[in-house]
């Protein structure tokens, strides 16, 4: 199933590749948190509805609530998708970039496996991969101390 999801992700990222924007747009705002190099390989797409792999197997695996949940953004590998109302929401961009770092550190099968297992066992809100992203976007929104997020993720994951 993970392979099928990854294929779907690659197709989705490809389908939106002409609309994606590069995250170096936030180089100034995110300086000290995300390097230019990291941002230069991270992208976002503004979409009216968040694309999700609505596979029956995922519903059978107990992820129906997650698939039906209304979310503001989602990250697939180095690309995240956000709704137009959040296009200017730096905190959400920051949050999704934590997930880009997690995808990079864990690799696609690793991220998917872990994310799905976490949502299955403790639910979306308490999933450690989410909790870290929320903790970091909060830290950023409070004007917290600079910390290189991708390095932190790499060391602590
Ligand atoms: Zn998240």
PDB file of C-alpha atoms and ligand atoms in Angstrom:
ATOM      1  CA  UNK A   1       0.000   0.000   0.000  1.00  0.00           C
ATOM      2  CA  UNK A   2       2.844   2.407   0.806  1.00  0.00           C
ATOM      3  CA  UNK A   3       4.132   2.045  -2.733  1.00  0.00           C
ATOM      4  CA  UNK A   4       0.747   2.943  -4.142  1.00  0.00           C
ATOM      5  CA  UNK A   5       0.543   6.000  -1.935  1.00  0.00           C
ATOM      6  CA  UNK A   6       4.012   7.078  -2.951  1.00  0.00           C
ATOM      7  CA  UNK A   7       3.107   6.689  -6.618  1.00  0.00           C
ATOM      8  CA  UNK A   8      -0.003   8.779  -6.050  1.00  0.00           C
ATOM      9  CA  UNK A   9       2.130  11.414  -4.302  1.00  0.00           C
ATOM     10  CA  UNK A  10       4.621  11.563  -7.166  1.00  0.00           C
ATOM     11  CA  UNK A  11       1.801  11.924  -9.692  1.00  0.00           C
ATOM     12  CA  UNK A  12       0.160  14.619  -7.589  1.00  0.00           C
ATOM     13  CA  UNK A  13       3.370  16.608  -7.216  1.00  0.00           C
ATOM     14  CA  UNK A  14       3.951  16.261 -10.942  1.00  0.00           C
ATOM     15  CA  UNK A  15       0.400  17.334 -11.773  1.00  0.00           C
ATOM     16  CA  UNK A  16       0.812  20.553  -9.790  1.00  0.00           C
ATOM     17  CA  UNK A  17       4.456  21.209 -10.652  1.00  0.00           C
ATOM     18  CA  UNK A  18       3.669  24.121 -12.971  1.00  0.00           C
ATOM     19  CA  UNK A  19       1.707  25.877 -10.199  1.00  0.00           C
ATOM     20  CA  UNK A  20       4.146  25.359  -7.396  1.00  0.00           C
ATOM     21  CA  UNK A  21       6.057  28.222  -5.841  1.00  0.00           C
ATOM     22  CA  UNK A  22       9.481  28.021  -4.317  1.00  0.00           C
ATOM     23  CA  UNK A  23       9.909  28.555  -0.579  1.00  0.00           C
ATOM     24  CA  UNK A  24      12.943  30.835  -0.908  1.00  0.00           C
ATOM     25  CA  UNK A  25      10.155  33.451  -0.982  1.00  0.00           C
ATOM     26  CA  UNK A  26      10.330  33.151   2.812  1.00  0.00           C
ATOM     27  CA  UNK A  27      14.123  33.211   3.100  1.00  0.00           C
ATOM     28  CA  UNK A  28      14.069  36.493   5.028  1.00  0.00           C
ATOM     29  CA  UNK A  29      11.227  35.612   7.410  1.00  0.00           C
ATOM     30  CA  UNK A  30      12.568  32.116   8.103  1.00  0.00           C
ATOM     31  CA  UNK A  31      16.262  33.024   8.326  1.00  0.00           C
ATOM     32  CA  UNK A  32      17.938  31.018  11.097  1.00  0.00           C
ATOM     33  CA  UNK A  33      15.195  28.373  10.996  1.00  0.00           C
ATOM     34  CA  UNK A  34      15.439  27.140   7.424  1.00  0.00           C
ATOM     35  CA  UNK A  35      18.519  27.600   5.256  1.00  0.00           C
ATOM     36  CA  UNK A  36      18.245  29.076   1.763  1.00  0.00           C
ATOM     37  CA  UNK A  37      19.454  25.745   0.485  1.00  0.00           C
ATOM     38  CA  UNK A  38      16.624  23.908   2.218  1.00  0.00           C
ATOM     39  CA  UNK A  39      14.039  26.441   1.054  1.00  0.00           C
ATOM     40  CA  UNK A  40      15.357  26.239  -2.514  1.00  0.00           C
ATOM     41  CA  UNK A  41      14.294  22.595  -2.586  1.00  0.00           C
ATOM     42  CA  UNK A  42      10.897  23.128  -0.922  1.00  0.00           C
ATOM     43  CA  UNK A  43       7.711  24.145  -2.694  1.00  0.00           C
ATOM     44  CA  UNK A  44       4.110  25.028  -2.032  1.00  0.00           C
ATOM     45  CA  UNK A  45       0.955  24.958  -4.103  1.00  0.00           C
ATOM     46  CA  UNK A  46      -2.197  26.929  -3.367  1.00  0.00           C
ATOM     47  CA  UNK A  47      -5.211  24.730  -4.011  1.00  0.00           C
ATOM     48  CA  UNK A  48      -8.966  25.060  -3.529  1.00  0.00           C
ATOM     49  CA  UNK A  49      -9.155  21.581  -2.104  1.00  0.00           C
ATOM     50  CA  UNK A  50      -6.346  19.665  -0.426  1.00  0.00           C
ATOM     51  CA  UNK A  51      -5.445  16.573  -2.481  1.00  0.00           C
ATOM     52  CA  UNK A  52      -5.541  13.323  -0.484  1.00  0.00           C
ATOM     53  CA  UNK A  53      -5.080   9.707  -1.528  1.00  0.00           C
ATOM     54  CA  UNK A  54      -8.589   8.455  -0.880  1.00  0.00           C
ATOM     55  CA  UNK A  55      -7.789   4.744  -1.099  1.00  0.00           C
ATOM     56  CA  UNK A  56     -10.198   2.174   0.353  1.00  0.00           C
ATOM     57  CA  UNK A  57      -7.223   0.441   2.012  1.00  0.00           C
ATOM     58  CA  UNK A  58      -6.526   3.582   4.010  1.00  0.00           C
ATOM     59  CA  UNK A  59     -10.112   3.658   5.211  1.00  0.00           C
ATOM     60  CA  UNK A  60      -9.895  -0.027   6.057  1.00  0.00           C
ATOM     61  CA  UNK A  61      -6.748   0.728   8.002  1.00  0.00           C
ATOM     62  CA  UNK A  62      -8.774   3.073  10.196  1.00  0.00           C
ATOM     63  CA  UNK A  63      -7.664   6.334   8.595  1.00  0.00           C
ATOM     64  CA  UNK A  64     -11.123   7.377   7.393  1.00  0.00           C
ATOM     65  CA  UNK A  65     -11.390  10.183   9.940  1.00  0.00           C
ATOM     66  CA  UNK A  66      -8.038  11.521   8.837  1.00  0.00           C
ATOM     67  CA  UNK A  67      -9.079  11.441   5.179  1.00  0.00           C
ATOM     68  CA  UNK A  68     -12.344  13.219   5.964  1.00  0.00           C
ATOM     69  CA  UNK A  69     -10.813  15.784   8.269  1.00  0.00           C
ATOM     70  CA  UNK A  70     -10.807  19.351   7.017  1.00  0.00           C
ATOM     71  CA  UNK A  71      -7.217  20.454   6.980  1.00  0.00           C
ATOM     72  CA  UNK A  72      -5.493  23.683   6.028  1.00  0.00           C
ATOM     73  CA  UNK A  73      -2.460  22.069   4.513  1.00  0.00           C
ATOM     74  CA  UNK A  74      -0.666  18.820   3.784  1.00  0.00           C
ATOM     75  CA  UNK A  75       2.898  17.953   2.855  1.00  0.00           C
ATOM     76  CA  UNK A  76       3.966  15.403   0.271  1.00  0.00           C
ATOM     77  CA  UNK A  77       7.732  15.031   0.146  1.00  0.00           C
ATOM     78  CA  UNK A  78       9.215  18.472  -0.611  1.00  0.00           C
ATOM     79  CA  UNK A  79       5.896  20.030  -1.648  1.00  0.00           C
ATOM     80  CA  UNK A  80       3.018  21.174   0.500  1.00  0.00           C
ATOM     81  CA  UNK A  81      -0.503  22.153  -0.412  1.00  0.00           C
ATOM     82  CA  UNK A  82      -2.414  24.914   1.314  1.00  0.00           C
ATOM     83  CA  UNK A  83      -5.798  26.548   0.947  1.00  0.00           C
ATOM     84  CA  UNK A  84      -6.007  30.076  -0.525  1.00  0.00           C
ATOM     85  CA  UNK A  85      -7.190  31.571   2.785  1.00  0.00           C
ATOM     86  CA  UNK A  86      -3.892  30.497   4.359  1.00  0.00           C
ATOM     87  CA  UNK A  87      -1.601  31.573   1.537  1.00  0.00           C
ATOM     88  CA  UNK A  88      -0.229  34.430   3.680  1.00  0.00           C
ATOM     89  CA  UNK A  89      -0.157  32.484   6.927  1.00  0.00           C
ATOM     90  CA  UNK A  90       3.550  32.259   7.741  1.00  0.00           C
ATOM     91  CA  UNK A  91       2.896  30.013  10.706  1.00  0.00           C
ATOM     92  CA  UNK A  92       1.244  27.421   8.488  1.00  0.00           C
ATOM     93  CA  UNK A  93       4.105  27.611   5.970  1.00  0.00           C
ATOM     94  CA  UNK A  94       6.493  27.118   8.870  1.00  0.00           C
ATOM     95  CA  UNK A  95       4.502  24.096  10.065  1.00  0.00           C
ATOM     96  CA  UNK A  96       4.451  22.399   6.677  1.00  0.00           C
ATOM     97  CA  UNK A  97       8.182  22.990   6.260  1.00  0.00           C
ATOM     98  CA  UNK A  98       8.752  20.973   9.453  1.00  0.00           C
ATOM     99  CA  UNK A  99       7.027  18.124   7.620  1.00  0.00           C
ATOM    100  CA  UNK A 100       9.240  18.652   4.552  1.00  0.00           C
ATOM    101  CA  UNK A 101      12.230  18.195   6.891  1.00  0.00           C
ATOM    102  CA  UNK A 102      10.638  15.040   8.342  1.00  0.00           C
ATOM    103  CA  UNK A 103      10.009  13.603   4.869  1.00  0.00           C
ATOM    104  CA  UNK A 104      13.645  14.292   3.959  1.00  0.00           C
ATOM    105  CA  UNK A 105      15.011  12.706   7.112  1.00  0.00           C
ATOM    106  CA  UNK A 106      12.800   9.618   7.137  1.00  0.00           C
ATOM    107  CA  UNK A 107      12.506   9.094   3.386  1.00  0.00           C
ATOM    108  CA  UNK A 108       9.120   8.581   1.742  1.00  0.00           C
ATOM    109  CA  UNK A 109       8.353   5.001   2.878  1.00  0.00           C
ATOM    110  CA  UNK A 110       9.711   5.788   6.353  1.00  0.00           C
ATOM    111  CA  UNK A 111       7.616   8.919   6.739  1.00  0.00           C
ATOM    112  CA  UNK A 112       4.444   7.292   5.459  1.00  0.00           C
ATOM    113  CA  UNK A 113       4.849   4.220   7.613  1.00  0.00           C
ATOM    114  CA  UNK A 114       5.496   6.218  10.732  1.00  0.00           C
ATOM    115  CA  UNK A 115       2.818   8.834  10.094  1.00  0.00           C
ATOM    116  CA  UNK A 116       0.149   6.229   9.409  1.00  0.00           C
ATOM    117  CA  UNK A 117       1.160   4.175  12.458  1.00  0.00           C
ATOM    118  CA  UNK A 118       1.057   7.272  14.667  1.00  0.00           C
ATOM    119  CA  UNK A 119      -2.378   8.385  13.432  1.00  0.00           C
ATOM    120  CA  UNK A 120      -3.653   4.828  13.880  1.00  0.00           C
ATOM    121  CA  UNK A 121      -2.399   4.477  17.430  1.00  0.00           C
ATOM    122  CA  UNK A 122      -2.825   7.939  18.964  1.00  0.00           C
ATOM    123  CA  UNK A 123      -4.788   9.961  16.415  1.00  0.00           C
ATOM    124  CA  UNK A 124      -3.810  13.004  14.367  1.00  0.00           C
ATOM    125  CA  UNK A 125      -3.587  15.517  17.214  1.00  0.00           C
ATOM    126  CA  UNK A 126      -1.262  13.431  19.350  1.00  0.00           C
ATOM    127  CA  UNK A 127       0.846  11.999  16.544  1.00  0.00           C
ATOM    128  CA  UNK A 128       4.478  12.847  17.454  1.00  0.00           C
ATOM    129  CA  UNK A 129       5.277  13.963  13.895  1.00  0.00           C
ATOM    130  CA  UNK A 130       2.405  16.466  14.148  1.00  0.00           C
ATOM    131  CA  UNK A 131       3.194  17.490  17.694  1.00  0.00           C
ATOM    132  CA  UNK A 132       6.715  18.461  16.694  1.00  0.00           C
ATOM    133  CA  UNK A 133       5.408  20.531  13.767  1.00  0.00           C
ATOM    134  CA  UNK A 134       2.873  22.273  16.039  1.00  0.00           C
ATOM    135  CA  UNK A 135       5.508  22.895  18.708  1.00  0.00           C
ATOM    136  CA  UNK A 136       7.792  24.486  16.124  1.00  0.00           C
ATOM    137  CA  UNK A 137       5.119  26.652  14.493  1.00  0.00           C
ATOM    138  CA  UNK A 138       4.159  27.859  17.978  1.00  0.00           C
ATOM    139  CA  UNK A 139       7.805  28.567  18.798  1.00  0.00           C
ATOM    140  CA  UNK A 140       8.123  30.571  15.569  1.00  0.00           C
ATOM    141  CA  UNK A 141       4.897  32.501  16.157  1.00  0.00           C
ATOM    142  CA  UNK A 142       6.122  33.512  19.632  1.00  0.00           C
ATOM    143  CA  UNK A 143       9.322  34.924  18.165  1.00  0.00           C
ATOM    144  CA  UNK A 144      11.330  32.067  19.672  1.00  0.00           C
ATOM    145  CA  UNK A 145      15.059  31.563  19.435  1.00  0.00           C
ATOM    146  CA  UNK A 146      16.454  30.589  16.037  1.00  0.00           C
ATOM    147  CA  UNK A 147      17.073  26.906  15.587  1.00  0.00           C
ATOM    148  CA  UNK A 148      17.865  25.160  12.332  1.00  0.00           C
ATOM    149  CA  UNK A 149      14.747  23.024  12.007  1.00  0.00           C
ATOM    150  CA  UNK A 150      16.005  20.461   9.459  1.00  0.00           C
ATOM    151  CA  UNK A 151      19.105  19.754  11.606  1.00  0.00           C
ATOM    152  CA  UNK A 152      16.971  19.473  14.728  1.00  0.00           C
ATOM    153  CA  UNK A 153      14.645  17.028  12.980  1.00  0.00           C
ATOM    154  CA  UNK A 154      17.572  15.009  11.695  1.00  0.00           C
ATOM    155  CA  UNK A 155      19.091  14.675  15.163  1.00  0.00           C
ATOM    156  CA  UNK A 156      15.986  14.170  17.239  1.00  0.00           C
ATOM    157  CA  UNK A 157      13.691  12.098  15.100  1.00  0.00           C
TER     158      UNK A 157
HETATM  159 ZN1  LIG B   1       1.013  18.973  10.263  1.00  0.00          ZN
END
